[in-house]
Coordinates of C-alpha atoms and ligand atoms in Angstrom, one line a residue:
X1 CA -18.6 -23.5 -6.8
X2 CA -17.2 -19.5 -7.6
X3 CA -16.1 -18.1 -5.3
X4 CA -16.6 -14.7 -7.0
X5 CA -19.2 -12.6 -5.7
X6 CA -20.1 -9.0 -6.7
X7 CA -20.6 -8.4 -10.6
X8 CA -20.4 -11.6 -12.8
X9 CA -17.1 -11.4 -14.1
X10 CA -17.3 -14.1 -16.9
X11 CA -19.4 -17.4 -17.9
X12 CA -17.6 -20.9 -16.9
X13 CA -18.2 -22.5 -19.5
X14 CA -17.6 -26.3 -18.9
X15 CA -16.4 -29.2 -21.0
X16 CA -14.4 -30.1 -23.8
X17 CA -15.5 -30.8 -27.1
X18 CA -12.6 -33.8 -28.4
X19 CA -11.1 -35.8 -25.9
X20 CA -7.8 -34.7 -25.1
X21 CA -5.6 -37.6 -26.5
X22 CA -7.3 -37.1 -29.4
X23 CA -6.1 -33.2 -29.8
X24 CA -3.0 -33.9 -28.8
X25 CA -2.6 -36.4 -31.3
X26 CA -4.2 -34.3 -34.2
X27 CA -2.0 -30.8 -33.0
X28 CA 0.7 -30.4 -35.4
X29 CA 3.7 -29.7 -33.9
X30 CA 6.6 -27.5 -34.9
X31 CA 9.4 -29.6 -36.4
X32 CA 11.7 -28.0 -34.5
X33 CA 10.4 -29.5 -31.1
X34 CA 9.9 -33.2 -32.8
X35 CA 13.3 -32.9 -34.6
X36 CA 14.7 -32.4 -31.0
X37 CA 12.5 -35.0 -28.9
X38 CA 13.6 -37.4 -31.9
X39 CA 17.2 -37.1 -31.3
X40 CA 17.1 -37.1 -27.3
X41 CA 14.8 -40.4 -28.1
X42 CA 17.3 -41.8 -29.9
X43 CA 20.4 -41.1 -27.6
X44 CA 18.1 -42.9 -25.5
X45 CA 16.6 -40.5 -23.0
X46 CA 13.4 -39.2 -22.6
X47 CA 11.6 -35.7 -23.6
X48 CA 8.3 -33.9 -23.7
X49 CA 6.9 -30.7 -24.0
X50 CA 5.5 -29.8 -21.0
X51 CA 3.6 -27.1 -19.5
X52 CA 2.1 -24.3 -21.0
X53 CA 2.2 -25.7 -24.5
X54 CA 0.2 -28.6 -24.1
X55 CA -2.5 -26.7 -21.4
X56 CA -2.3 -24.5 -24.7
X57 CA -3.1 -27.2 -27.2
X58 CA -5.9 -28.9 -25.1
X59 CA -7.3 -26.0 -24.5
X60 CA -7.4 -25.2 -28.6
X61 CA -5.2 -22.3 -28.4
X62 CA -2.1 -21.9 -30.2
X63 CA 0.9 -22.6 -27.7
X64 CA 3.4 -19.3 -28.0
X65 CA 6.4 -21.1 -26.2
X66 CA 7.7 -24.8 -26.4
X67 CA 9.2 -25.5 -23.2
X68 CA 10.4 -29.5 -23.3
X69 CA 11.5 -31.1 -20.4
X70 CA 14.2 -34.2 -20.8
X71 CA 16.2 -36.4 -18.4
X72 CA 19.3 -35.8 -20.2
X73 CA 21.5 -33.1 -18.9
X74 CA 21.9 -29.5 -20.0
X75 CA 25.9 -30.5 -21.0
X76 CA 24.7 -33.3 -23.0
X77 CA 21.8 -31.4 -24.8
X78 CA 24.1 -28.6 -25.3
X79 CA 26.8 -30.9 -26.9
X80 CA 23.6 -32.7 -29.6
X81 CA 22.6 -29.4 -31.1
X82 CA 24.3 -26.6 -33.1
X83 CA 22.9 -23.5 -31.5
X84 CA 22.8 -23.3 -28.2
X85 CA 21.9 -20.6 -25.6
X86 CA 22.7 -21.5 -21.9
X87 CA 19.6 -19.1 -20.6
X88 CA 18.7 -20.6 -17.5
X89 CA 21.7 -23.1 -16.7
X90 CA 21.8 -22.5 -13.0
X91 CA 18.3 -24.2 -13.6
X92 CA 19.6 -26.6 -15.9
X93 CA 17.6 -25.1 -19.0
X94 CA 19.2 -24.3 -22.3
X95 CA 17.4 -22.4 -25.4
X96 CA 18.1 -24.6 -28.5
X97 CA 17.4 -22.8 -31.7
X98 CA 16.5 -25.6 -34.5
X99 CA 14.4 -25.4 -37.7
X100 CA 13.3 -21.5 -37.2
X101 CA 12.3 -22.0 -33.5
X102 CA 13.6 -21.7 -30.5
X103 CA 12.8 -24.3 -28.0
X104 CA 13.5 -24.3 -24.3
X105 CA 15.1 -27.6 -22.6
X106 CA 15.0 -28.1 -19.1
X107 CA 16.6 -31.0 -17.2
X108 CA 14.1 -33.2 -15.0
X109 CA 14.2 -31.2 -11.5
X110 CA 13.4 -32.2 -8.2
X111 CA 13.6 -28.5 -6.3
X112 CA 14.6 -28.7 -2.4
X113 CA 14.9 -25.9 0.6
X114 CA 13.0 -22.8 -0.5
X115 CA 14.2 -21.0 2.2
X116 CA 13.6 -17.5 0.7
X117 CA 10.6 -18.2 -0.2
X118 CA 11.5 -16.9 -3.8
X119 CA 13.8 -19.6 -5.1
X120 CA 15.1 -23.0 -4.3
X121 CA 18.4 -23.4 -2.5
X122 CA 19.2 -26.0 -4.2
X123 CA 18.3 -27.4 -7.8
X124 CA 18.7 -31.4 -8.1
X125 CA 18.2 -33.0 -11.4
X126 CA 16.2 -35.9 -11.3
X127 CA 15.9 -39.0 -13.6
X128 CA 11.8 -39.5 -12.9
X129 CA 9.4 -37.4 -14.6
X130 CA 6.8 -37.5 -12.1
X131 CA 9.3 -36.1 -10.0
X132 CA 9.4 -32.9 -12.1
X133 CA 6.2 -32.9 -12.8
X134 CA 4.8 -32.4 -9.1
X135 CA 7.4 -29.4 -8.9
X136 CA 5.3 -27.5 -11.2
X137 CA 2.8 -24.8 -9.7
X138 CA -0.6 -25.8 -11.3
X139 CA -1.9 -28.9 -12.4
X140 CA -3.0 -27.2 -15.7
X141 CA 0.6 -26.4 -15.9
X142 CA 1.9 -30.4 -15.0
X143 CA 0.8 -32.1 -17.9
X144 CA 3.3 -33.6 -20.4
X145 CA 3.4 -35.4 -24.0
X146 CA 5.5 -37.2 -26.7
X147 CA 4.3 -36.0 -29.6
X148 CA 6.6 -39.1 -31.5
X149 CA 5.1 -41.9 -29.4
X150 CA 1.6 -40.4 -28.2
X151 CA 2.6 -41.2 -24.7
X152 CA 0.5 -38.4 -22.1
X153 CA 1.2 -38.0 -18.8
X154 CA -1.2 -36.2 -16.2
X155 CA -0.7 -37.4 -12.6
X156 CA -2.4 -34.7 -11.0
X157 CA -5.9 -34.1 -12.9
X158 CA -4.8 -31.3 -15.1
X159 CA -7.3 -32.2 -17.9
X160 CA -10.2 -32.4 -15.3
X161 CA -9.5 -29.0 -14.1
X162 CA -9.1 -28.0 -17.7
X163 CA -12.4 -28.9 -18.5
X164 CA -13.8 -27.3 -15.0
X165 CA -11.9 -24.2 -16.1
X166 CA -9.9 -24.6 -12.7
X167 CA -6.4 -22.9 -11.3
X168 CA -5.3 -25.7 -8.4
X169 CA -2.0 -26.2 -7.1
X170 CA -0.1 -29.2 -7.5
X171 CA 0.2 -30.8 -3.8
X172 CA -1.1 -28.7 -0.8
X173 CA -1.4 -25.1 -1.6
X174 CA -0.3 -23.8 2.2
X175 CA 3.0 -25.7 1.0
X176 CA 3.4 -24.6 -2.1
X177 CA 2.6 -20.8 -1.7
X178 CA 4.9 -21.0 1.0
X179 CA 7.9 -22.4 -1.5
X180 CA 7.8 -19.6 -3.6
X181 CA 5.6 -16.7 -3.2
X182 CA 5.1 -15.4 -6.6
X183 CA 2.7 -18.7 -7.3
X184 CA -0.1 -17.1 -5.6
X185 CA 0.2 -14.2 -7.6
X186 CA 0.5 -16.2 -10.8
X187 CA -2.8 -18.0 -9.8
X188 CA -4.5 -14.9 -10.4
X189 CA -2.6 -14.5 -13.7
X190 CA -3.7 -17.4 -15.1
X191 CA -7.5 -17.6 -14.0
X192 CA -7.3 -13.9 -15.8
X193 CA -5.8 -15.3 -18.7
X194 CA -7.5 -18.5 -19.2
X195 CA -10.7 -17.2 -17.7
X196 CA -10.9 -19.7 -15.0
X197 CA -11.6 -20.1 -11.2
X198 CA -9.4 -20.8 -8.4
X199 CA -10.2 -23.6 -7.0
X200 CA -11.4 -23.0 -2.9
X201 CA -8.6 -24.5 -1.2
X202 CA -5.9 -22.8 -3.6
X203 CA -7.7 -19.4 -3.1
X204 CA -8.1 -19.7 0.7
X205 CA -3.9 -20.6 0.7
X206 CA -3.2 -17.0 -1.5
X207 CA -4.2 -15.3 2.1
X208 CA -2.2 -17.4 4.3
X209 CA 0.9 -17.4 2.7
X210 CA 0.9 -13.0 2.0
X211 CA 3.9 -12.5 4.4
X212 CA 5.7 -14.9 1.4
X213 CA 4.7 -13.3 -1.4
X214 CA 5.9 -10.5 0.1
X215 CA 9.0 -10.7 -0.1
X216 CA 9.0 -11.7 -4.1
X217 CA 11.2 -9.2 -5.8
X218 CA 9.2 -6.5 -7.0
X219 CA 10.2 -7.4 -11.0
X220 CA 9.2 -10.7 -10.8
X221 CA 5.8 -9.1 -9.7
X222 CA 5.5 -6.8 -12.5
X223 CA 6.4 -9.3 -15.0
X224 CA 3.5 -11.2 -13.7
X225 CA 1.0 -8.0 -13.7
X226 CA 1.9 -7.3 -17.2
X227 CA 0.8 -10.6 -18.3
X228 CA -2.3 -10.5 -16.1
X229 CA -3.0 -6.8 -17.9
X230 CA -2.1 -7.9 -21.1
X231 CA -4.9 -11.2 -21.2
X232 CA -8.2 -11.7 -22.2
X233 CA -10.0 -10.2 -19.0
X234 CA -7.6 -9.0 -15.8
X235 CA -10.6 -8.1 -13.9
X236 CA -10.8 -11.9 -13.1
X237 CA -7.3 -11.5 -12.0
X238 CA -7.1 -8.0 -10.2
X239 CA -10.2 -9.2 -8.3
X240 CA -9.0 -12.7 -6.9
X241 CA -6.1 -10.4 -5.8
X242 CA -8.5 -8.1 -4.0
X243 CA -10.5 -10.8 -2.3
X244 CA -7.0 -12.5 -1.5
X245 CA -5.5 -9.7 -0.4
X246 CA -2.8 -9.3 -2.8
X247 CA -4.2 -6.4 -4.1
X248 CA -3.5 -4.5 -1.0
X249 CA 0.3 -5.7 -1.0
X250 CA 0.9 -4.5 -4.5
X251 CA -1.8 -2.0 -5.5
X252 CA -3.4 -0.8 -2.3
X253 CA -4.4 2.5 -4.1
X254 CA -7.4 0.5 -5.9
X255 CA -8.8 -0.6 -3.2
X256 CA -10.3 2.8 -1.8
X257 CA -12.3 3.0 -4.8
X258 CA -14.1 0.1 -3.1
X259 CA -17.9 0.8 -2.6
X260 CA -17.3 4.8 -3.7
X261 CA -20.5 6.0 -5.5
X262 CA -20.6 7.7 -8.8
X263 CA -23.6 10.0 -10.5
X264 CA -25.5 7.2 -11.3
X265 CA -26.8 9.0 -15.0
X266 CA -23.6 7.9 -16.0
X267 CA -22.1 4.9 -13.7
X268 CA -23.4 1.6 -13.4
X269 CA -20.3 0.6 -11.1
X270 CA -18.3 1.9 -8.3
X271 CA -15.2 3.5 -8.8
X272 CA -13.4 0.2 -8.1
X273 CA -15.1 -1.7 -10.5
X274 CA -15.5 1.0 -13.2
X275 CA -11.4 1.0 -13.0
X276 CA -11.6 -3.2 -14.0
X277 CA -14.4 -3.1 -16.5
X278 CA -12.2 -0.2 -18.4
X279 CA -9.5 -2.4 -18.4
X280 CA -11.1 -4.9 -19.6
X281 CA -12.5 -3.1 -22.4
X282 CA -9.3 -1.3 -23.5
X283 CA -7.1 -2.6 -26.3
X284 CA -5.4 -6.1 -25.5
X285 CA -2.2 -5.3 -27.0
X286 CA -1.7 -2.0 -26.2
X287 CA -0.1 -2.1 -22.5
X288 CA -0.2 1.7 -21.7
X289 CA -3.7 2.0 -23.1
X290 CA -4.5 -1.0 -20.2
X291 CA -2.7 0.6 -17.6
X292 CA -4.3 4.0 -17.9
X293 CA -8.0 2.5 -18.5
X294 CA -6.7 0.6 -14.8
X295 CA -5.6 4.0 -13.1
X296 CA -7.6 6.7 -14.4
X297 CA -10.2 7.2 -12.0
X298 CA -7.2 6.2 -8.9
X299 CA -7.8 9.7 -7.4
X300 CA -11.3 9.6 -7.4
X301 CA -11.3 8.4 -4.1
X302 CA -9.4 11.2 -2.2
X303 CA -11.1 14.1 -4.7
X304 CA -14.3 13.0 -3.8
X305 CA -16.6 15.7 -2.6
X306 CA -20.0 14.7 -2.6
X307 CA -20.3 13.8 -6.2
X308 CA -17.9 16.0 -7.9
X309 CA -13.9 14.6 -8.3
X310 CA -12.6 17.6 -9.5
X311 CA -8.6 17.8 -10.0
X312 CA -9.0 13.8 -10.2
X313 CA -7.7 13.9 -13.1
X314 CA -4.3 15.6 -12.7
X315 CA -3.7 13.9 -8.9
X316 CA -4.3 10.6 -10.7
X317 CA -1.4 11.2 -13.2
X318 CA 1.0 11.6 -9.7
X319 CA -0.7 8.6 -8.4
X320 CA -0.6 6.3 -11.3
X321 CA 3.1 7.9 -11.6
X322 CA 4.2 6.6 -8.3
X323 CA 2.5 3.4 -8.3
X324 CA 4.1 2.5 -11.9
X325 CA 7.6 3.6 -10.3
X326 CA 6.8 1.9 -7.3
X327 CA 6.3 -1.4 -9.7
X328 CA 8.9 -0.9 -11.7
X329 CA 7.4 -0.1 -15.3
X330 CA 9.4 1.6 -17.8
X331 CA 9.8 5.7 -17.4
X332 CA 7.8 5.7 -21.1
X333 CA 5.2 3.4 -20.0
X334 CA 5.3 5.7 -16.7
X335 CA 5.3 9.1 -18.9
X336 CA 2.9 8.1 -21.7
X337 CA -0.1 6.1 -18.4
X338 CA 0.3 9.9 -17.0
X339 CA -0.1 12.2 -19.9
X340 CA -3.4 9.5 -20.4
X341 CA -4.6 9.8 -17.2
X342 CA -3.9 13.5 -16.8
X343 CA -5.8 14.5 -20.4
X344 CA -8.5 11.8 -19.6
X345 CA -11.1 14.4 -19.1
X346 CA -11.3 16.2 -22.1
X347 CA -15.0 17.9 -23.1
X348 CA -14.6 18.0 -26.7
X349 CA -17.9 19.9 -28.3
X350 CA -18.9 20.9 -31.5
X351 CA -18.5 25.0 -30.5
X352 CA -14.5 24.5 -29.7
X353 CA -12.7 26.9 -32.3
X354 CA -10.0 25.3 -34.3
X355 CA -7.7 27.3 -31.6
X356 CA -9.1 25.2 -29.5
X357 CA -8.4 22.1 -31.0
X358 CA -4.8 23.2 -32.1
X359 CA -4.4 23.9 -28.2
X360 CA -5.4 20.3 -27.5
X361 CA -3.6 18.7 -30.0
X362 CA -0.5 20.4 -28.6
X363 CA -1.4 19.5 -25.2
X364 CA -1.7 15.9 -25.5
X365 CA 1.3 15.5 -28.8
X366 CA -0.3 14.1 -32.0
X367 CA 1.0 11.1 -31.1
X368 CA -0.8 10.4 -28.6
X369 CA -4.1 11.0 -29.4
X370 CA -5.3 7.5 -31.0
X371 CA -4.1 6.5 -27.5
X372 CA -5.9 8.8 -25.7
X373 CA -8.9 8.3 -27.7
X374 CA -8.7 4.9 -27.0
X375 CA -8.8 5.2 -23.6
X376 CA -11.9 7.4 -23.8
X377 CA -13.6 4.3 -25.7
X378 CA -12.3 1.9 -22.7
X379 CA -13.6 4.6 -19.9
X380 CA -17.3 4.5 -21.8
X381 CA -17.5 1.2 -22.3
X382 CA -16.3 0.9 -18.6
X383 CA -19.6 2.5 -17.5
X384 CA -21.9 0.2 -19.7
X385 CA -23.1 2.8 -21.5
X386 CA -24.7 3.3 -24.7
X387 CA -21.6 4.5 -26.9
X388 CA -21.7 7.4 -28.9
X389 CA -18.2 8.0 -30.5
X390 CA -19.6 10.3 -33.0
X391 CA -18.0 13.4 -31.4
X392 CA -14.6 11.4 -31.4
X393 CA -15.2 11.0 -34.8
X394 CA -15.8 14.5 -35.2
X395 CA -13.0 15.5 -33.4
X396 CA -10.8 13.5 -35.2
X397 CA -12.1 15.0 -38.6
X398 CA -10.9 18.5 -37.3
X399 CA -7.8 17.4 -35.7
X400 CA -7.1 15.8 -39.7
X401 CA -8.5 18.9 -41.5
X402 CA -6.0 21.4 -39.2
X403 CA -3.1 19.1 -39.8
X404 CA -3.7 18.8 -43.5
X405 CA -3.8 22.7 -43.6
X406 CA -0.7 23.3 -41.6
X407 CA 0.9 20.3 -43.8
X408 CA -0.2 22.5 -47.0
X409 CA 2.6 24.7 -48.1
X410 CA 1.9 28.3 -48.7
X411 CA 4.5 30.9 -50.6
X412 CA 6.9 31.7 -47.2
X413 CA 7.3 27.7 -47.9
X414 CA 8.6 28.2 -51.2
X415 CA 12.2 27.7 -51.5
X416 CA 12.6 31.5 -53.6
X417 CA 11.1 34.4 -52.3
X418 CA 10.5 38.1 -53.6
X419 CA 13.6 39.1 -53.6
X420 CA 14.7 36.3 -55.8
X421 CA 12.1 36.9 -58.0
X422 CA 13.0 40.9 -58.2
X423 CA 16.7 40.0 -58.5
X424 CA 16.3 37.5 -61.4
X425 CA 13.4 39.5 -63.6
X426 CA 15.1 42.8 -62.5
X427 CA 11.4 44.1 -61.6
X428 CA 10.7 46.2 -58.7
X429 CA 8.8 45.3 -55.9
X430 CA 4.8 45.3 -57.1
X431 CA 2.2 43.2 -57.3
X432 CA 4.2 41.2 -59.9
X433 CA 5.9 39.7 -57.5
X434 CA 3.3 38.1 -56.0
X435 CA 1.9 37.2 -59.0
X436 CA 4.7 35.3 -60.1
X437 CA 5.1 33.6 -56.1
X438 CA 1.5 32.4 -56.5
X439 CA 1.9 30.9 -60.0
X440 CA 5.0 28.7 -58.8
X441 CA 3.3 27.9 -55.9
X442 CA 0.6 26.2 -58.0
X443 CA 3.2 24.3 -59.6
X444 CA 4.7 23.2 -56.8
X445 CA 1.0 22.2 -54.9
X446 CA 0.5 19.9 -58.0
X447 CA 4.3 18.4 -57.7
X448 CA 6.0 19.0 -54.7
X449 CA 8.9 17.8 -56.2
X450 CA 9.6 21.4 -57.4
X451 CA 10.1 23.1 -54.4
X452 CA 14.6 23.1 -54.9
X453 CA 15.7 26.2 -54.6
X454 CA 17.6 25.7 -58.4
X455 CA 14.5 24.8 -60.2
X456 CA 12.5 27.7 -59.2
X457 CA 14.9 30.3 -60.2
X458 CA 14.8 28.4 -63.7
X459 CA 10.9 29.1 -63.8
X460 CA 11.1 32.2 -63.1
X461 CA 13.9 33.3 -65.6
X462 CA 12.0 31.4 -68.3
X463 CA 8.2 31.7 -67.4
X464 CA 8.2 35.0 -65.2
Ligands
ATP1 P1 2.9 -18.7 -20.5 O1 1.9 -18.9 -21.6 O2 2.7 -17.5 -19.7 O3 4.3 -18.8 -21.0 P2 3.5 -21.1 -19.0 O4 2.7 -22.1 -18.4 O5 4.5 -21.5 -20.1 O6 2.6 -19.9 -19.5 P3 5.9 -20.1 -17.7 O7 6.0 -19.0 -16.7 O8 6.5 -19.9 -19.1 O9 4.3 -20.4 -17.9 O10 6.4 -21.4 -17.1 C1 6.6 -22.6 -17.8 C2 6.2 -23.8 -16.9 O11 7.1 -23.9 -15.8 C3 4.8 -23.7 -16.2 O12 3.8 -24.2 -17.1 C4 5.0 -24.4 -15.0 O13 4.9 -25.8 -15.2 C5 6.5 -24.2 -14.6 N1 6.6 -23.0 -13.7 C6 6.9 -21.7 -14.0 N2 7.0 -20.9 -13.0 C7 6.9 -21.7 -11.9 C8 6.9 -21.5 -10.5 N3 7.1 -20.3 -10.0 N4 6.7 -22.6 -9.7 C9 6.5 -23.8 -10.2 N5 6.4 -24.1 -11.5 C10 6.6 -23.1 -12.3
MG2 MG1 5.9 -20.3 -21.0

């Protein structure tokens, strides 16, 4: 049963065409992972990949990390491959680079005594695989297979709630919230990059555990936003975090475009809502882009009067400012989401003199304007609207016509000037002069190659 209400947010759509042994089986794997699974084997010990790589797979995406899991220990892995990277040893995972890929081996674990909340106090290796297994956060996430013998393990239902597109914790979900506080938080990254639910009882543990996730350092969080912003649909996400109250922990500043009305000639949504559906709609890959679509509108809320936001648009580029600080982005993510939210508003028409555009293009840096414009597409398609980008399109034609004028070199570009020309014909100053700049400015506009200072006083002596 959803437990989304308000806007539909996206279509669960249910089952899975090939039974999942039978992808498994067909999915071909890199040879780096089976050359390394075939030599654990044959040390006699066990390996599988594990996690997010196989979800991947049965899902019928294309996995973009191999994590394998092995009851051998990180010393004893290290020692049977060339290359290798102690990345995570303290957790008793090593990155093996074999055959072009890099592959990350983690010992069987059996965590014990979260008493931070944030990480276990102690890491125990284990020899049992179900062991490690029910560590894991999600059950989607606790799956594990051999490609070389076909052997797949799910204890905990992880291909049912693949198929009911379903985010559940592995055990109870008070208990494991309460372990480690950033797994509520990932919930929400997943069902936003999957597009899946949370199942009831995992969703009702998100607000009972808060005071944990809490305490989660802060880049931890925004490694786990960035993924949420960066995947298919983060409205799924941002909203389980509003209805879980996460949203108020981390991004509180959303919320008070909750239920705030816009002129409805041009919104379909609140100001809340309008701020997920822009995300949504803005590029995938492009993280400022997504972070601007997100915060654009943030100062809405306190601008409001009756239904004009005016000075929205610079407030929002201190607010978006401080909340990226506040999460720990990157000063040019923070710099480039701010100039975006702070141009956001521009009125382009047909009647702007080419002053006008010049003026803009300085205001916003040429660089930034395929940005900017994207964001603009985002905001509209945000509001459901019919899209007209024709005047972006327009725009853009100006923008290219001014810059290919100003690119275009005229005679105080020429590397010789009059007095060159003077000097080396021994003419005095006259229209001639002129003359003669113009002509070797032709023959530099059709081969810019001439412009050196060396070659022009040549033509002149000879064709002046
Ligand atoms: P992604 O596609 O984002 O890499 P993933 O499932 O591989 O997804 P990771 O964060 O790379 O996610 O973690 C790898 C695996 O380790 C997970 O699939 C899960 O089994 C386990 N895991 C990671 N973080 C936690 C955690 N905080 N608590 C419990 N298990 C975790
Ligand atoms: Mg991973």
């Amino acid at each position: 049963m959803s437990n989304i209400a308000g806007p539909p947010l996206h279509e669960a759509e249910r089952g899975c065409p090939k039974g999942g042994d039978e992808v498994l089986k067909d999915y071909k794997y890199p040879a780096g992972a089976l050359h390394i699974i075939q030599t654990l084997k044959d040390q006699g010990f066990k390996c599988f990949l594990v996690g997010g790589s196989v979800r991947d797979i049965l899902l019928g995406r294309t996995p973009t990390e191999w994590d394998l899991t092995t009851d051998a220990p990180p010393e004893t892995v290290s020692r049977l491959f060339h290359k290798v990277v102690p990345t995570g040893i303290e957790f008793g995972t090593v990155t093996v680079l074999v055959e072009g890929g890099t592959f990350e081996v983690t010992t069987f674990r059996r965590d014990e005594q979260y008493t931070d909340g944030r990480h276990p106090s102690q890491v125990k290796y284990s020899k049992n695989l179900e062991e490690d297994l029910s560590r894991r956060d999600f059950t989607v996430n606790a799956m594990a297979y051999d490609p070389t013998s076909y052997e797949f393990v799910d204890k905990f239902g992880g291909q049912k709630d693949l198929s009911e597109k379903l985010i559940r914790t592995v055990g109870r979900a008070v208990d494991r919230f309460s372990e480690d506080g950033l797994r509520s938080l990932r919930a929400c990254r997943f069902a936003a990059q999957l597009t899946f639910e949370i199942e009831e009882k995992t969703f009702s543990a998100i607000g009972q555990t808060l005071q944990i996730t809490k305490k989660v350092a802060v880049e931890r969080v925004h490694d786990e936003l960035v993924k949420m912003l960066s995947s298919s649909k983060p409205s799924i996400g941002i909203e389980y975090m509003r209805r879980s109250g996460l949203l108020n922990l981390f991004i509180p500043e959303l919320l008070l475009g909750v239920g705030v009305e816009q002129p409805a000639q041009f919104h379909k949504w609140d100001v809340y809502y309008h701020a997920l559906y822009s995300c949504d709609a803005a590029p995938l890959d492009n993280l400022p882009v997504r972070l601007a679509a997100l915060l654009h509108d943030i100062a809405k809320p306190p601008c409001k009067v009756e239904n004009t936001f005016y000075g929205h648009d610079q407030k929002g580029r201190e607010m978006a400012e401080d909340i990226l600080r506040r999460l720990r982005f990157s000063n040019e993510h923070i710099e480039k989401v701010g100039l975006l939210v702070a141009n956001h508003m521009f009125n382009y028409q047909s009647s702007w003199s080419d002053a006008a555009v010049r003026r803009f293009i300085r205001r916003v840096g040429l660089d930034n304007l395929p940005d900017l414009f994207a964001l603009r597409m985002a905001d509209a398609r945000g509001m459901e609207r019919e899209i007209d980008s024709g005047y972006l399109e327009e725009l853009q034609l100006r923008i290219d016509k001014i810059l290919a004028e100003e690119n275009a070199l005229h005679i105080k570009d020429l590397k010789v000037d009059g007095g060159d020309v003077m000097r080396e014909l021994s003419i005095p100053a006259g229209p001639r002069v002129g003359k003669v700049l113009e002509a070797l400015l032709e023959k530099v506009l059709d081969d810019p190659a001439l412009n050196e200072r060396e070659k022009l006083l040549e033509m002149i002596r000879k064709h002046g």
